[in-house]
Amino acid sequence: MEDNRAESVEQIRLRLFSWWERNARDLPWRFGRTTPWGVLVSEVMSQQTQMSRVVPYWTDWMETWPDAASLAGAGKAEVITAWGRLGYPRRALRLRECAKVVSGEYDDRLPRTYQELVDLPGIGDYTASAVMSFAHGERIAVIDTNIRRVLSRVFLGIESLGGSTTSAERELARSVLPEDDPQARSSGGTGDGGLVGRLGGADEQARPTAWREPASAEWNQGLMELGATVCTARKPACRICPLADHCRFLEAGLPDLGMKRTRPRQRFAGTNRQVRGKILQALRQSEKGRISRVRVEEVCQDRIQLDLCIASLDEDGLLVIGKDGSLKLPE
Ligand code: SF4
């Protein structure tokens, strides 16, 4: 029985690796074309935002602030403006705080241990694990919503229930994580002590053909990609899925498909999130990062909601309220 399971896990890995090889999206922070810092920026930007939407923001951001030291020296207003419409703009200020710690305490190089990473401002378990795996090439199970969904469906035949990650889910992720060939890590890029590094010049735009990364990193990325593009929450494309022959969830007839949501999907129109976004957008588009009260009131006719949103943006340090009710981006 144990032998059968091991064989099946091995088959699943081989299929996923082969699929990843042919289908991985060519995102600019993949395949060793950026620094560990660049990987961290991509991960922070991708939280709650689709990766494909992140690409132009990440590209501009890394051109302006290629490392932690340059971001640490940027003003808050600049950073909030560059964050554009990525959403959840507090992340921009937290990233700047993180940059200050990395440049001040770690000599502008991302720390190499999980504990040091997770202690950085704004960096949680997922981002620390992702950087350890994708940037430093360490063997660690990365667990995000997509990975939880795929693992649960394929190996357990049930939907992942959402909410906090359970110890059983962590154990499952750890138990199927492939071992790494020690040679793979050293064959990586030329980065600042990590797996990845700038290749420079014309090559920077192209996926390096000889690129190899540890099996564990490829496994984590492959699962995540499969969950984002094939094994989606509501409409898994089982017909084209490379794991279909081994998927217990498919075998069971997709029981309770999509049931997991513990929180109903929030509508966006009319929410405080939308109004906050509109206020920040008006500030970004204003000439000096400042708008009058009259202009503010054009953003939302519901004064109570408007003032609530202004107060919460003020609390988050994303704007400054003038005595006359005008608003400006922070210095
Ligand atoms: S077969 Fe269907 S449910 Fe199973 S992993 Fe593939 S897409 Fe997901």
XYZ file of C-alpha atoms in Angstrom, residues 66-277:
212
model
C 15.799 47.998 -7.799
C 16.816 47.155 -4.238
C 15.829 47.631 -0.639
C 18.183 50.579 -0.122
C 16.627 52.625 -2.924
C 13.094 51.914 -1.728
C 14.066 52.772 1.839
C 15.041 56.255 0.617
C 11.748 56.856 -1.238
C 9.027 59.163 0.099
C 5.677 57.733 1.210
C 3.779 59.725 -1.416
C 5.978 58.341 -4.216
C 5.488 54.802 -3.007
C 1.708 55.112 -2.657
C 1.531 56.675 -6.122
C 3.611 53.905 -7.704
C 1.404 51.264 -6.069
C -1.322 52.534 -8.400
C -4.357 50.295 -8.563
C -2.791 47.178 -7.088
C -5.180 47.428 -4.162
C -4.623 47.149 -0.418
C -2.165 50.087 -0.501
C -1.021 49.558 3.083
C 1.134 46.850 1.559
C 3.172 49.581 -0.173
C 4.030 51.296 3.088
C 4.800 47.980 4.781
C 7.134 47.091 1.915
C 8.930 50.396 2.410
C 9.280 49.649 6.132
C 10.621 46.220 5.243
C 13.122 47.848 2.860
C 14.375 50.098 5.659
C 15.087 47.084 7.871
C 16.742 45.089 5.064
C 18.974 47.978 4.019
C 19.733 49.114 7.567
C 20.158 45.818 9.376
C 21.049 43.331 6.657
C 23.349 45.366 4.431
C 20.752 45.493 1.654
C 20.589 41.695 1.254
C 17.518 39.684 2.107
C 18.134 37.470 5.140
C 18.440 33.757 4.411
C 16.526 32.171 7.250
C 12.788 31.734 7.546
C 12.744 33.247 11.024
C 14.583 36.410 9.978
C 12.295 36.793 6.967
C 9.089 36.343 8.900
C 10.285 38.921 11.428
C 10.495 41.604 8.722
C 7.647 44.164 8.611
C 4.688 42.973 6.550
C 6.155 39.511 5.853
C 4.011 36.554 6.921
C 4.410 32.801 6.727
C 3.464 32.538 3.060
C 5.814 35.273 1.801
C 8.725 34.072 3.945
C 8.269 30.493 2.661
C 7.912 31.674 -0.940
C 11.144 33.681 -0.729
C 12.950 30.763 0.929
C 11.825 28.448 -1.877
C 11.751 30.632 -5.015
C 14.636 32.988 -4.226
C 16.944 31.053 -1.923
C 16.192 27.573 -3.266
C 15.650 26.091 0.183
C 13.490 22.995 0.551
C 10.345 24.239 2.260
C 6.646 23.601 1.679
C 4.939 26.791 0.470
C 1.260 26.931 1.318
C -1.153 29.355 -0.278
C -4.809 29.047 -1.261
C -4.068 27.552 -4.668
C -1.647 24.966 -3.328
C -4.011 23.972 -0.527
C -6.826 23.491 -3.007
C -4.801 21.331 -5.408
C -3.225 19.160 -2.696
C -6.518 18.609 -0.958
C -8.304 17.675 -4.163
C -5.608 15.438 -5.590
C -4.470 13.586 -2.476
C -7.528 13.667 -0.199
C -10.365 13.920 -2.707
C -12.048 16.785 -0.864
C -12.281 20.553 -1.050
C -9.913 22.543 1.157
C -12.096 24.222 3.733
C -10.490 27.668 3.754
C -9.793 29.566 6.963
C -6.436 29.091 8.686
C -4.140 26.377 7.409
C -4.546 23.250 9.532
C -1.692 21.130 10.832
C -3.004 18.257 8.651
C -2.667 20.460 5.559
C 0.876 21.437 6.554
C 1.746 17.802 7.106
C 0.323 16.826 3.724
C 2.294 19.598 1.985
C 5.483 18.511 3.749
C 4.955 14.811 3.064
C 4.662 15.193 -0.717
C 7.418 17.797 -1.136
C 10.162 16.293 -3.330
C 13.742 15.931 -2.162
C 16.248 18.208 -3.875
C 19.289 17.243 -5.846
C 22.105 19.181 -4.114
C 23.556 20.024 -7.555
C 20.419 21.866 -8.620
C 20.828 24.740 -6.221
C 24.401 25.453 -7.152
C 23.460 25.523 -10.825
C 21.252 28.538 -10.199
C 21.786 32.155 -11.171
C 24.328 34.680 -10.074
C 22.264 36.435 -7.435
C 23.248 37.939 -4.126
C 23.881 34.646 -2.421
C 20.514 33.204 -3.431
C 19.121 30.999 -6.125
C 18.285 33.845 -8.415
C 20.189 36.718 -9.879
C 20.126 39.241 -12.640
C 21.341 37.759 -15.877
C 21.706 41.249 -17.324
C 21.617 42.640 -20.844
C 19.415 41.197 -23.547
C 19.046 37.904 -21.713
C 17.080 39.623 -19.023
C 13.928 39.474 -21.121
C 14.230 35.846 -22.159
C 13.595 32.677 -20.217
C 17.035 31.087 -19.762
C 16.996 27.730 -21.513
C 19.491 26.141 -19.118
C 17.633 27.341 -16.065
C 17.275 24.710 -13.369
C 15.916 25.058 -9.923
C 15.510 22.597 -7.076
C 12.690 20.081 -7.448
C 10.969 21.427 -4.317
C 10.857 24.974 -5.728
C 9.530 23.708 -9.052
C 6.927 21.610 -7.235
C 5.724 24.598 -5.173
C 5.536 26.842 -8.211
C 3.928 24.179 -10.372
C 1.181 23.494 -7.846
C 0.527 27.188 -7.412
C 0.383 27.745 -11.162
C -1.905 24.756 -11.685
C -4.247 26.089 -8.996
C -4.250 29.549 -10.574
C -4.824 28.466 -14.158
C -6.329 24.930 -14.314
C -7.552 23.672 -10.946
C -9.441 26.846 -10.143
C -11.875 27.161 -7.255
C -15.144 27.072 -9.164
C -14.379 25.665 -12.597
C -11.485 23.210 -12.563
C -10.494 22.301 -16.120
C -10.122 18.586 -15.385
C -10.210 17.687 -19.093
C -6.824 19.321 -19.656
C -5.354 18.720 -16.215
C -2.053 16.820 -16.120
C -2.989 15.248 -12.768
C -6.436 14.016 -13.804
C -5.433 10.330 -13.841
C -4.352 10.542 -10.210
C -6.891 12.969 -8.785
C -9.103 11.582 -6.040
C -11.421 14.554 -6.225
C -12.141 13.932 -9.886
C -12.502 10.218 -9.217
C -15.086 11.012 -6.532
C -17.111 13.168 -8.944
C -15.987 16.605 -7.663
C -18.008 16.461 -4.431
C -19.068 19.848 -2.997
C -17.171 21.682 -5.727
C -16.466 25.297 -4.738
C -18.064 24.848 -1.350
C -15.103 25.946 0.678
C -15.695 29.658 0.858
C -16.002 30.588 4.503
C -16.505 34.212 3.572
C -18.842 35.152 0.732
C -17.075 36.976 -2.052
C -17.411 40.695 -1.288
C -19.071 42.819 -3.902
C -16.788 45.725 -4.731
C -19.083 48.497 -6.011
C -20.109 50.812 -3.222
C -17.816 49.266 -0.621
C -15.472 51.235 1.596
C -12.627 49.577 -0.290
C -13.847 51.116 -3.507
C -14.271 54.568 -1.968
C -10.813 54.382 -0.369
C -9.408 53.458 -3.768
